[in-house]
Structures are given as C-alpha cells and as structure tokens.
Amino acid sequence: MSRIKETFDAIHAEETLIENTRAFLNENTGRTKRRRSLSAARLVPAAACFLLLTLGGYRYYFAPTSVISIDINPSLELWVNRYDKVVSVKEYNDDGNKLANSLDIRFMGYAEALDQILASDEIKGYLSQDEWLTITVVRSEEEQGERILSDIESCVEGHGNTSCHSADLHDVEAAHAEGLSYGKYCALLELQKIAPEMTAEDIYGMTMCEIENLIQDLSGETSGAGDTSGTGGHGHGHGHGHGGGHHGRQHGE
C-alpha cells in the first residue's frame, strides 16, 4: 500500500496529545475520594470531547488532499492539505533529500514553496544545463487539484524546460510501490514500452532529460532535448499520460 494512501486513510495522533489529555484529567480530579469520584463523573465526558476535538483537528489539518510531484533529478513530493499548506515533504532519491534539507518549506503555502524550489541553486543549475522539469499534481479533491494545477502553470510560465500534469490518486500507488515519484514513474513506463527489462533501479539516479534521451535513442527517434518546434518550447515524449486521470501541458523557453 502506498505511503499516500496510508496517510489519506488514517493519520495517527502524536503521543504528546494523548499525554496532554491524561495530564488534563489528573490535574482536574478532586483531592478527596468523593470529589475525585464526582469530578471524574463530570470530567470524563468533557475530556472525551476534548480528546476527539484535538485528535480530529490534528487529523483534519494534516490529511493531504493533493500532492505535487516535482522531478528533474531531485525527485520529491509536496503533500498539501485542504488549506493549501505543505504538511509534508517526501524525497524519492538522494538529490531530492539534499534539496529538501536545504529548504524550510513545511507549512508554507504550496505556491510559495514551489517558488523557493524553483529559485534554489540546484534546480536553476539543472535547468541551465537544458534538463527537463516535470511537475505533476496528484489530486484527491477535483476542485483543489485543478486550481493548484492552474496556479502552478502560472508559477512556471517564466521558466523554460518545464511541463505540468495532473493525475488521480490511484495512478500514483504503483509509482510509490516502485519507490519512485509519479513523474519519474511515468517516464519509466514510457521507457518500458521500448525496453521492458528496464526497472526503477535502472533510472533511479537518472535525470528526466537523460531518461527521455534514452527513450529517443532506443526508439530511433530524434531527441526532444533539441526540438524547439511546436508552441515555442521543448517537447518531451513523457509529457503524455499513463492512466485515465493524467493530462499535461508543457512550457518552453
């Protein structure tokens, strides 16, 4: 079962919340036996409500409703709650871990977090070398997912070599089972059409552009990295989808 699905299904409260509730009961219980008995009778329902509200609020806030998968060679995901805040950052390779550790984007709005990622020296360095950046919005709530995708398209409009996509949650579970973010998993599926023996391990350390160039080489086609035809940008084959909910839009220089 994927990490996202597990988190959507159940987000467990921290032990400190339970300890705080236990301390609340202990502090407010009367000193005498009779008072303890009376106080407990009154406090148990109140404490139960307090616990439910506290845990429920925690679960509600930290439950992701959309995920933004970012792939170039760093591969990471921003898990976004219903308030458009980044509640978790998940890395899917060493470069993704390095990038995540260099930023402090948890609890930021997703647009501000993405701005910081795009402004990072690491991402700018890859883009300056004509690498390709893929951003995929994985949605569990249709309206929020479409809004995030539209916002991201506006956010990356000034950046070359980028493509934006959307996907439904069920399309991502297979990617996580392979230990890949969704964007890189799509590239693997495209590659496996030509070379079925290729595995997630084979592409783990490759950039998205390197995977695309390998696809083009194996298929005998001209690499999309140098193609400036079409709508004024670079066209990469993995821009089209794998799964019923996926669609993509590309941005070029």
mmCIF file of N, CA and C in Angstrom, residues 109-240:
data_model
loop_
_atom_site.group_PDB
_atom_site.id
_atom_site.type_symbol
_atom_site.label_atom_id
_atom_site.label_comp_id
_atom_site.label_asym_id
_atom_site.label_seq_id
_atom_site.Cartn_x
_atom_site.Cartn_y
_atom_site.Cartn_z
ATOM 1 N N GLY A 109 2.426 27.936 2.108
ATOM 2 C CA GLY A 109 1.509 27.714 1.011
ATOM 3 C C GLY A 109 2.251 27.037 -0.126
ATOM 4 N N TYR A 110 1.555 26.211 -0.903
ATOM 5 C CA TYR A 110 2.248 25.434 -1.933
ATOM 6 C C TYR A 110 2.896 26.330 -2.991
ATOM 7 N N ALA A 111 2.288 27.478 -3.327
ATOM 8 C CA ALA A 111 2.843 28.362 -4.351
ATOM 9 C C ALA A 111 4.174 28.953 -3.881
ATOM 10 N N GLU A 112 4.215 29.390 -2.625
ATOM 11 C CA GLU A 112 5.454 29.937 -2.067
ATOM 12 C C GLU A 112 6.524 28.855 -1.978
ATOM 13 N N ALA A 113 6.119 27.646 -1.590
ATOM 14 C CA ALA A 113 7.075 26.534 -1.502
ATOM 15 C C ALA A 113 7.655 26.219 -2.878
ATOM 16 N N LEU A 114 6.802 26.204 -3.901
ATOM 17 C CA LEU A 114 7.278 25.919 -5.252
ATOM 18 C C LEU A 114 8.206 27.022 -5.742
ATOM 19 N N ASP A 115 7.890 28.275 -5.416
ATOM 20 C CA ASP A 115 8.774 29.387 -5.786
ATOM 21 C C ASP A 115 10.168 29.178 -5.208
ATOM 22 N N GLN A 116 10.232 28.743 -3.944
ATOM 23 C CA GLN A 116 11.536 28.524 -3.316
ATOM 24 C C GLN A 116 12.291 27.376 -3.990
ATOM 25 N N ILE A 117 11.565 26.332 -4.369
ATOM 26 C CA ILE A 117 12.202 25.203 -5.044
ATOM 27 C C ILE A 117 12.770 25.651 -6.387
ATOM 28 N N LEU A 118 11.976 26.382 -7.159
ATOM 29 C CA LEU A 118 12.428 26.839 -8.473
ATOM 30 C C LEU A 118 13.583 27.827 -8.369
ATOM 31 N N ALA A 119 13.622 28.581 -7.265
ATOM 32 C CA ALA A 119 14.688 29.570 -7.072
ATOM 33 C C ALA A 119 15.956 28.962 -6.479
ATOM 34 N N SER A 120 15.915 27.687 -6.099
ATOM 35 C CA SER A 120 17.076 27.049 -5.484
ATOM 36 C C SER A 120 18.206 26.906 -6.503
ATOM 37 N N ASP A 121 19.426 26.981 -6.011
ATOM 38 C CA ASP A 121 20.595 26.857 -6.886
ATOM 39 C C ASP A 121 20.602 25.515 -7.605
ATOM 40 N N GLU A 122 20.142 24.478 -6.914
ATOM 41 C CA GLU A 122 20.171 23.142 -7.504
ATOM 42 C C GLU A 122 19.256 23.053 -8.724
ATOM 43 N N ILE A 123 18.018 23.512 -8.586
ATOM 44 C CA ILE A 123 17.086 23.442 -9.714
ATOM 45 C C ILE A 123 17.524 24.376 -10.830
ATOM 46 N N LYS A 124 17.955 25.587 -10.493
ATOM 47 C CA LYS A 124 18.415 26.516 -11.521
ATOM 48 C C LYS A 124 19.624 25.953 -12.263
ATOM 49 N N GLY A 125 20.476 25.228 -11.524
ATOM 50 C CA GLY A 125 21.636 24.617 -12.168
ATOM 51 C C GLY A 125 21.238 23.564 -13.189
ATOM 52 N N TYR A 126 20.265 22.714 -12.834
ATOM 53 C CA TYR A 126 19.788 21.704 -13.774
ATOM 54 C C TYR A 126 19.145 22.341 -14.998
ATOM 55 N N LEU A 127 18.293 23.325 -14.787
ATOM 56 C CA LEU A 127 17.610 23.962 -15.911
ATOM 57 C C LEU A 127 18.584 24.683 -16.832
ATOM 58 N N SER A 128 19.653 25.244 -16.274
ATOM 59 C CA SER A 128 20.648 25.932 -17.099
ATOM 60 C C SER A 128 21.418 24.957 -17.987
ATOM 61 N N GLN A 129 21.379 23.662 -17.613
ATOM 62 C CA GLN A 129 22.036 22.621 -18.410
ATOM 63 C C GLN A 129 21.055 21.939 -19.373
ATOM 64 N N ASP A 130 19.912 22.572 -19.588
ATOM 65 C CA ASP A 130 18.891 22.090 -20.515
ATOM 66 C C ASP A 130 18.222 20.807 -20.026
ATOM 67 N N GLU A 131 18.208 20.602 -18.717
ATOM 68 C CA GLU A 131 17.457 19.481 -18.161
ATOM 69 C C GLU A 131 15.963 19.817 -18.183
ATOM 70 N N TRP A 132 15.126 18.799 -17.961
ATOM 71 C CA TRP A 132 13.681 18.972 -18.048
ATOM 72 C C TRP A 132 13.032 18.773 -16.679
ATOM 73 N N LEU A 133 12.144 19.702 -16.321
ATOM 74 C CA LEU A 133 11.445 19.661 -15.043
ATOM 75 C C LEU A 133 9.987 19.257 -15.273
ATOM 76 N N THR A 134 9.556 18.219 -14.571
ATOM 77 C CA THR A 134 8.175 17.762 -14.659
ATOM 78 C C THR A 134 7.487 17.967 -13.321
ATOM 79 N N ILE A 135 6.323 18.609 -13.343
ATOM 80 C CA ILE A 135 5.530 18.832 -12.134
ATOM 81 C C ILE A 135 4.163 18.199 -12.338
ATOM 82 N N THR A 136 3.788 17.308 -11.420
ATOM 83 C CA THR A 136 2.510 16.609 -11.522
ATOM 84 C C THR A 136 1.685 16.867 -10.274
ATOM 85 N N VAL A 137 0.440 17.264 -10.468
ATOM 86 C CA VAL A 137 -0.487 17.479 -9.361
ATOM 87 C C VAL A 137 -1.343 16.225 -9.199
ATOM 88 N N VAL A 138 -1.168 15.554 -8.066
ATOM 89 C CA VAL A 138 -1.947 14.364 -7.748
ATOM 90 C C VAL A 138 -3.093 14.804 -6.847
ATOM 91 N N ARG A 139 -4.313 14.591 -7.260
ATOM 92 C CA ARG A 139 -5.441 15.187 -6.565
ATOM 93 C C ARG A 139 -6.366 14.115 -6.000
ATOM 94 N N SER A 140 -6.895 14.394 -4.827
ATOM 95 C CA SER A 140 -7.987 13.586 -4.316
ATOM 96 C C SER A 140 -9.275 14.388 -4.330
ATOM 97 N N GLU A 141 -9.119 15.720 -4.361
ATOM 98 C CA GLU A 141 -10.265 16.607 -4.474
ATOM 99 C C GLU A 141 -10.153 17.362 -5.793
ATOM 100 N N GLU A 142 -11.105 17.120 -6.691
ATOM 101 C CA GLU A 142 -11.036 17.618 -8.058
ATOM 102 C C GLU A 142 -10.850 19.130 -8.119
ATOM 103 N N GLU A 143 -11.661 19.870 -7.372
ATOM 104 C CA GLU A 143 -11.631 21.334 -7.472
ATOM 105 C C GLU A 143 -10.278 21.888 -7.034
ATOM 106 N N GLN A 144 -9.768 21.389 -5.909
ATOM 107 C CA GLN A 144 -8.472 21.873 -5.436
ATOM 108 C C GLN A 144 -7.370 21.492 -6.413
ATOM 109 N N GLY A 145 -7.401 20.270 -6.930
ATOM 110 C CA GLY A 145 -6.376 19.825 -7.861
ATOM 111 C C GLY A 145 -6.311 20.682 -9.106
ATOM 112 N N GLU A 146 -7.462 21.021 -9.672
ATOM 113 C CA GLU A 146 -7.485 21.861 -10.866
ATOM 114 C C GLU A 146 -6.957 23.264 -10.563
ATOM 115 N N ARG A 147 -7.307 23.792 -9.400
ATOM 116 C CA ARG A 147 -6.837 25.122 -9.015
ATOM 117 C C ARG A 147 -5.327 25.132 -8.816
ATOM 118 N N ILE A 148 -4.803 24.084 -8.157
ATOM 119 C CA ILE A 148 -3.359 24.006 -7.949
ATOM 120 C C ILE A 148 -2.631 23.892 -9.285
ATOM 121 N N LEU A 149 -3.156 23.060 -10.189
ATOM 122 C CA LEU A 149 -2.522 22.906 -11.498
ATOM 123 C C LEU A 149 -2.479 24.244 -12.235
ATOM 124 N N SER A 150 -3.588 24.993 -12.202
ATOM 125 C CA SER A 150 -3.632 26.295 -12.872
ATOM 126 C C SER A 150 -2.631 27.256 -12.245
ATOM 127 N N ASP A 151 -2.535 27.250 -10.903
ATOM 128 C CA ASP A 151 -1.593 28.135 -10.223
ATOM 129 C C ASP A 151 -0.151 27.776 -10.566
ATOM 130 N N ILE A 152 0.131 26.488 -10.638
ATOM 131 C CA ILE A 152 1.492 26.053 -10.934
ATOM 132 C C ILE A 152 1.875 26.425 -12.362
ATOM 133 N N GLU A 153 0.935 26.293 -13.272
ATOM 134 C CA GLU A 153 1.214 26.688 -14.649
ATOM 135 C C GLU A 153 1.598 28.160 -14.720
ATOM 136 N N SER A 154 0.905 28.999 -13.966
ATOM 137 C CA SER A 154 1.249 30.423 -13.922
ATOM 138 C C SER A 154 2.607 30.633 -13.266
ATOM 139 N N CYS A 155 2.885 29.827 -12.244
ATOM 140 C CA CYS A 155 4.132 29.955 -11.491
ATOM 141 C C CYS A 155 5.348 29.615 -12.356
ATOM 142 N N VAL A 156 5.235 28.612 -13.217
ATOM 143 C CA VAL A 156 6.386 28.153 -14.007
ATOM 144 C C VAL A 156 6.422 28.760 -15.397
ATOM 145 N N GLU A 157 5.485 29.649 -15.686
ATOM 146 C CA GLU A 157 5.395 30.193 -17.038
ATOM 147 C C GLU A 157 6.675 30.878 -17.466
ATOM 148 N N GLY A 158 7.371 31.510 -16.533
ATOM 149 C CA GLY A 158 8.609 32.191 -16.882
ATOM 150 C C GLY A 158 9.825 31.289 -16.904
ATOM 151 N N HIS A 159 9.629 30.004 -16.618
ATOM 152 C CA HIS A 159 10.749 29.054 -16.581
ATOM 153 C C HIS A 159 10.696 28.150 -17.809
ATOM 154 N N GLY A 160 11.822 27.993 -18.468
ATOM 155 C CA GLY A 160 11.881 27.102 -19.618
ATOM 156 C C GLY A 160 11.989 25.652 -19.196
ATOM 157 N N ASN A 161 11.802 24.759 -20.170
ATOM 158 C CA ASN A 161 12.021 23.319 -19.972
ATOM 159 C C ASN A 161 11.170 22.736 -18.850
ATOM 160 N N THR A 162 9.922 23.064 -18.810
ATOM 161 C CA THR A 162 9.036 22.528 -17.782
ATOM 162 C C THR A 162 7.768 21.975 -18.408
ATOM 163 N N SER A 163 7.160 21.008 -17.745
ATOM 164 C CA SER A 163 5.846 20.506 -18.150
ATOM 165 C C SER A 163 5.018 20.272 -16.901
ATOM 166 N N CYS A 164 3.720 20.552 -16.991
ATOM 167 C CA CYS A 164 2.798 20.407 -15.867
ATOM 168 C C CYS A 164 1.741 19.370 -16.214
ATOM 169 N N HIS A 165 1.396 18.528 -15.250
ATOM 170 C CA HIS A 165 0.451 17.445 -15.476
ATOM 171 C C HIS A 165 -0.462 17.290 -14.265
ATOM 172 N N SER A 166 -1.503 16.507 -14.437
ATOM 173 C CA SER A 166 -2.347 16.137 -13.296
ATOM 174 C C SER A 166 -2.617 14.645 -13.350
ATOM 175 N N ALA A 167 -2.917 14.070 -12.193
ATOM 176 C CA ALA A 167 -3.194 12.640 -12.108
ATOM 177 C C ALA A 167 -4.086 12.381 -10.910
ATOM 178 N N ASP A 168 -4.824 11.278 -10.951
ATOM 179 C CA ASP A 168 -5.644 10.870 -9.823
ATOM 180 C C ASP A 168 -4.817 10.010 -8.865
ATOM 181 N N LEU A 169 -5.295 9.886 -7.638
ATOM 182 C CA LEU A 169 -4.550 9.187 -6.598
ATOM 183 C C LEU A 169 -4.213 7.756 -6.973
ATOM 184 N N HIS A 170 -5.175 7.042 -7.593
ATOM 185 C CA HIS A 170 -4.929 5.623 -7.869
ATOM 186 C C HIS A 170 -3.810 5.430 -8.879
ATOM 187 N N ASP A 171 -3.518 6.466 -9.691
ATOM 188 C CA ASP A 171 -2.430 6.360 -10.663
ATOM 189 C C ASP A 171 -1.058 6.422 -9.994
ATOM 190 N N VAL A 172 -1.006 6.861 -8.749
ATOM 191 C CA VAL A 172 0.265 7.097 -8.071
ATOM 192 C C VAL A 172 0.695 5.921 -7.204
ATOM 193 N N GLU A 173 -0.231 5.074 -6.815
ATOM 194 C CA GLU A 173 0.089 3.987 -5.904
ATOM 195 C C GLU A 173 1.154 3.053 -6.480
ATOM 196 N N ALA A 174 1.068 2.763 -7.771
ATOM 197 C CA ALA A 174 2.061 1.888 -8.411
ATOM 198 C C ALA A 174 3.433 2.545 -8.402
ATOM 199 N N ALA A 175 3.478 3.863 -8.576
ATOM 200 C CA ALA A 175 4.757 4.576 -8.559
ATOM 201 C C ALA A 175 5.443 4.424 -7.209
ATOM 202 N N HIS A 176 4.688 4.608 -6.136
ATOM 203 C CA HIS A 176 5.268 4.507 -4.808
ATOM 204 C C HIS A 176 5.665 3.069 -4.469
ATOM 205 N N ALA A 177 4.958 2.110 -5.034
ATOM 206 C CA ALA A 177 5.338 0.709 -4.830
ATOM 207 C C ALA A 177 6.706 0.431 -5.437
ATOM 208 N N GLU A 178 7.069 1.201 -6.468
ATOM 209 C CA GLU A 178 8.385 1.052 -7.105
ATOM 210 C C GLU A 178 9.435 1.943 -6.458
ATOM 211 N N GLY A 179 9.027 2.740 -5.471
ATOM 212 C CA GLY A 179 9.963 3.648 -4.814
ATOM 213 C C GLY A 179 10.241 4.899 -5.623
ATOM 214 N N LEU A 180 9.327 5.258 -6.541
ATOM 215 C CA LEU A 180 9.516 6.417 -7.399
ATOM 216 C C LEU A 180 8.419 7.441 -7.167
ATOM 217 N N SER A 181 8.734 8.699 -7.425
ATOM 218 C CA SER A 181 7.690 9.711 -7.502
ATOM 219 C C SER A 181 6.908 9.476 -8.789
ATOM 220 N N TYR A 182 5.755 10.128 -8.886
ATOM 221 C CA TYR A 182 4.889 9.844 -10.023
ATOM 222 C C TYR A 182 5.496 10.283 -11.350
ATOM 223 N N GLY A 183 6.134 11.457 -11.369
ATOM 224 C CA GLY A 183 6.710 11.950 -12.611
ATOM 225 C C GLY A 183 7.753 11.008 -13.185
ATOM 226 N N LYS A 184 8.634 10.511 -12.331
ATOM 227 C CA LYS A 184 9.675 9.606 -12.822
ATOM 228 C C LYS A 184 9.087 8.238 -13.182
ATOM 229 N N TYR A 185 8.035 7.836 -12.495
ATOM 230 C CA TYR A 185 7.379 6.566 -12.821
ATOM 231 C C TYR A 185 6.762 6.622 -14.217
ATOM 232 N N CYS A 186 6.166 7.749 -14.577
ATOM 233 C CA CYS A 186 5.617 7.903 -15.927
ATOM 234 C C CYS A 186 6.708 7.727 -16.976
ATOM 235 N N ALA A 187 7.885 8.297 -16.715
ATOM 236 C CA ALA A 187 8.999 8.152 -17.647
ATOM 237 C C ALA A 187 9.437 6.691 -17.738
ATOM 238 N N LEU A 188 9.423 5.971 -16.609
ATOM 239 C CA LEU A 188 9.773 4.550 -16.622
ATOM 240 C C LEU A 188 8.793 3.757 -17.480
ATOM 241 N N LEU A 189 7.497 4.038 -17.349
ATOM 242 C CA LEU A 189 6.504 3.321 -18.152
ATOM 243 C C LEU A 189 6.721 3.559 -19.642
ATOM 244 N N GLU A 190 7.065 4.777 -19.994
ATOM 245 C CA GLU A 190 7.337 5.095 -21.397
ATOM 246 C C GLU A 190 8.561 4.318 -21.880
ATOM 247 N N LEU A 191 9.587 4.267 -21.040
ATOM 248 C CA LEU A 191 10.809 3.549 -21.384
ATOM 249 C C LEU A 191 10.548 2.054 -21.523
ATOM 250 N N GLN A 192 9.722 1.494 -20.651
ATOM 251 C CA GLN A 192 9.454 0.055 -20.681
ATOM 252 C C GLN A 192 8.665 -0.390 -21.906
ATOM 253 N N LYS A 193 8.018 0.544 -22.595
ATOM 254 C CA LYS A 193 7.351 0.190 -23.847
ATOM 255 C C LYS A 193 8.374 -0.245 -24.896
ATOM 256 N N ILE A 194 9.572 0.323 -24.791
ATOM 257 C CA ILE A 194 10.638 0.015 -25.749
ATOM 258 C C ILE A 194 11.604 -1.014 -25.176
ATOM 259 N N ALA A 195 11.866 -0.910 -23.882
ATOM 260 C CA ALA A 195 12.821 -1.804 -23.221
ATOM 261 C C ALA A 195 12.177 -2.363 -21.958
ATOM 262 N N PRO A 196 11.385 -3.421 -22.087
ATOM 263 C CA PRO A 196 10.626 -3.956 -20.945
ATOM 264 C C PRO A 196 11.491 -4.398 -19.775
ATOM 265 N N GLU A 197 12.762 -4.643 -20.040
ATOM 266 C CA GLU A 197 13.641 -5.129 -18.971
ATOM 267 C C GLU A 197 14.088 -4.015 -18.025
ATOM 268 N N MET A 198 13.866 -2.780 -18.398
ATOM 269 C CA MET A 198 14.286 -1.660 -17.557
ATOM 270 C C MET A 198 13.470 -1.627 -16.269
ATOM 271 N N THR A 199 14.110 -1.272 -15.162
ATOM 272 C CA THR A 199 13.457 -1.261 -13.852
ATOM 273 C C THR A 199 13.605 0.111 -13.193
ATOM 274 N N ALA A 200 12.903 0.285 -12.090
ATOM 275 C CA ALA A 200 13.007 1.529 -11.327
ATOM 276 C C ALA A 200 14.440 1.761 -10.868
ATOM 277 N N GLU A 201 15.138 0.698 -10.511
ATOM 278 C CA GLU A 201 16.528 0.823 -10.060
ATOM 279 C C GLU A 201 17.421 1.379 -11.160
ATOM 280 N N ASP A 202 17.123 1.007 -12.417
ATOM 281 C CA ASP A 202 17.937 1.465 -13.542
ATOM 282 C C ASP A 202 17.866 2.974 -13.740
ATOM 283 N N ILE A 203 16.723 3.585 -13.440
ATOM 284 C CA ILE A 203 16.564 5.021 -13.707
ATOM 285 C C ILE A 203 16.654 5.861 -12.441
ATOM 286 N N TYR A 204 16.906 5.221 -11.325
ATOM 287 C CA TYR A 204 16.859 5.911 -10.030
ATOM 288 C C TYR A 204 17.725 7.163 -10.015
ATOM 289 N N GLY A 205 18.941 7.084 -10.527
ATOM 290 C CA GLY A 205 19.865 8.215 -10.480
ATOM 291 C C GLY A 205 19.885 9.050 -11.741
ATOM 292 N N MET A 206 18.989 8.765 -12.685
ATOM 293 C CA MET A 206 18.968 9.498 -13.946
ATOM 294 C C MET A 206 18.091 10.741 -13.854
ATOM 295 N N THR A 207 18.457 11.774 -14.600
ATOM 296 C CA THR A 207 17.597 12.946 -14.698
ATOM 297 C C THR A 207 16.455 12.632 -15.663
ATOM 298 N N MET A 208 15.409 13.468 -15.619
ATOM 299 C CA MET A 208 14.292 13.268 -16.528
ATOM 300 C C MET A 208 14.737 13.409 -17.973
ATOM 301 N N CYS A 209 15.664 14.332 -18.248
ATOM 302 C CA CYS A 209 16.163 14.517 -19.609
ATOM 303 C C CYS A 209 16.955 13.300 -20.069
ATOM 304 N N GLU A 210 17.745 12.726 -19.176
ATOM 305 C CA GLU A 210 18.517 11.526 -19.533
ATOM 306 C C GLU A 210 17.587 10.350 -19.858
ATOM 307 N N ILE A 211 16.523 10.218 -19.096
ATOM 308 C CA ILE A 211 15.556 9.151 -19.382
ATOM 309 C C ILE A 211 14.909 9.386 -20.734
ATOM 310 N N GLU A 212 14.529 10.624 -21.009
ATOM 311 C CA GLU A 212 13.906 10.951 -22.291
ATOM 312 C C GLU A 212 14.854 10.699 -23.450
ATOM 313 N N ASN A 213 16.112 11.093 -23.293
ATOM 314 C CA ASN A 213 17.093 10.858 -24.347
ATOM 315 C C ASN A 213 17.297 9.367 -24.589
ATOM 316 N N LEU A 214 17.261 8.566 -23.514
ATOM 317 C CA LEU A 214 17.391 7.119 -23.663
ATOM 318 C C LEU A 214 16.197 6.557 -24.427
ATOM 319 N N ILE A 215 15.006 7.053 -24.112
ATOM 320 C CA ILE A 215 13.802 6.620 -24.837
ATOM 321 C C ILE A 215 13.948 6.934 -26.323
ATOM 322 N N GLN A 216 14.399 8.140 -26.625
ATOM 323 C CA GLN A 216 14.552 8.551 -28.018
ATOM 324 C C GLN A 216 15.614 7.712 -28.720
ATOM 325 N N ASP A 217 16.732 7.450 -28.034
ATOM 326 C CA ASP A 217 17.806 6.648 -28.632
ATOM 327 C C ASP A 217 17.333 5.232 -28.938
ATOM 328 N N LEU A 218 16.645 4.612 -27.983
ATOM 329 C CA LEU A 218 16.192 3.233 -28.165
ATOM 330 C C LEU A 218 15.105 3.117 -29.221
ATOM 331 N N SER A 219 14.319 4.168 -29.381
ATOM 332 C CA SER A 219 13.243 4.132 -30.376
ATOM 333 C C SER A 219 13.712 4.597 -31.746
ATOM 334 N N GLY A 220 14.951 5.120 -31.800
ATOM 335 C CA GLY A 220 15.493 5.576 -33.072
ATOM 336 C C GLY A 220 14.986 6.936 -33.497
ATOM 337 N N GLU A 221 14.351 7.663 -32.576
ATOM 338 C CA GLU A 221 13.828 8.983 -32.898
ATOM 339 C C GLU A 221 14.836 10.052 -32.507
ATOM 340 N N THR A 222 14.629 11.245 -33.042
ATOM 341 C CA THR A 222 15.479 12.373 -32.683
ATOM 342 C C THR A 222 15.139 12.832 -31.274
ATOM 343 N N SER A 223 16.158 13.111 -30.477
ATOM 344 C CA SER A 223 15.923 13.518 -29.091
ATOM 345 C C SER A 223 15.127 14.801 -29.026
ATOM 346 N N GLY A 224 14.144 14.842 -28.113
ATOM 347 C CA GLY A 224 13.325 16.033 -27.931
ATOM 348 C C GLY A 224 14.070 17.170 -27.260
ATOM 349 N N ALA A 225 15.285 16.909 -26.724
ATOM 350 C CA ALA A 225 16.001 17.947 -25.984
ATOM 351 C C ALA A 225 16.409 19.111 -26.868
ATOM 352 N N GLY A 226 16.536 18.839 -28.153
ATOM 353 C CA GLY A 226 16.943 19.925 -29.034
ATOM 354 C C GLY A 226 15.826 20.424 -29.910
ATOM 355 N N ASP A 227 14.629 19.977 -29.722
ATOM 356 C CA ASP A 227 13.492 20.316 -30.555
ATOM 357 C C ASP A 227 12.797 21.552 -30.033
ATOM 358 N N THR A 228 12.778 22.608 -30.852
ATOM 359 C CA THR A 228 12.113 23.841 -30.442
ATOM 360 C C THR A 228 10.911 24.126 -31.315
ATOM 361 N N SER A 229 10.366 23.083 -31.926
ATOM 362 C CA SER A 229 9.205 23.258 -32.772
ATOM 363 C C SER A 229 7.945 23.261 -31.928
ATOM 364 N N GLY A 230 6.805 23.473 -32.570
ATOM 365 C CA GLY A 230 5.544 23.406 -31.837
ATOM 366 C C GLY A 230 5.175 24.757 -31.267
ATOM 367 N N THR A 231 4.932 24.791 -29.960
ATOM 368 C CA THR A 231 4.438 26.011 -29.325
ATOM 369 C C THR A 231 5.556 26.843 -28.724
ATOM 370 N N GLY A 232 6.758 26.686 -29.255
ATOM 371 C CA GLY A 232 7.847 27.529 -28.775
ATOM 372 C C GLY A 232 8.589 26.944 -27.617
ATOM 373 N N GLY A 233 8.535 25.631 -27.404
ATOM 374 C CA GLY A 233 9.217 25.033 -26.258
ATOM 375 C C GLY A 233 9.787 23.693 -26.590
ATOM 376 N N HIS A 234 10.380 23.074 -25.625
ATOM 377 C CA HIS A 234 10.935 21.736 -25.757
ATOM 378 C C HIS A 234 9.813 20.736 -25.630
ATOM 379 N N GLY A 235 9.841 19.711 -26.464
ATOM 380 C CA GLY A 235 8.807 18.694 -26.371
ATOM 381 C C GLY A 235 9.387 17.371 -25.933
ATOM 382 N N HIS A 236 8.891 16.821 -24.869
ATOM 383 C CA HIS A 236 9.405 15.552 -24.355
ATOM 384 C C HIS A 236 8.311 14.517 -24.386
ATOM 385 N N GLY A 237 8.679 13.311 -24.808
ATOM 386 C CA GLY A 237 7.685 12.268 -25.020
ATOM 387 C C GLY A 237 6.937 11.861 -23.777
ATOM 388 N N HIS A 238 7.551 11.982 -22.603
ATOM 389 C CA HIS A 238 6.857 11.526 -21.412
ATOM 390 C C HIS A 238 5.828 12.535 -20.932
ATOM 391 N N GLY A 239 5.560 13.550 -21.744
ATOM 392 C CA GLY A 239 4.548 14.511 -21.369
ATOM 393 C C GLY A 239 3.149 13.952 -21.430
ATOM 394 N N HIS A 240 2.929 12.900 -22.243
ATOM 395 C CA HIS A 240 1.591 12.358 -22.263
ATOM 396 C C HIS A 240 1.408 11.345 -21.173
#
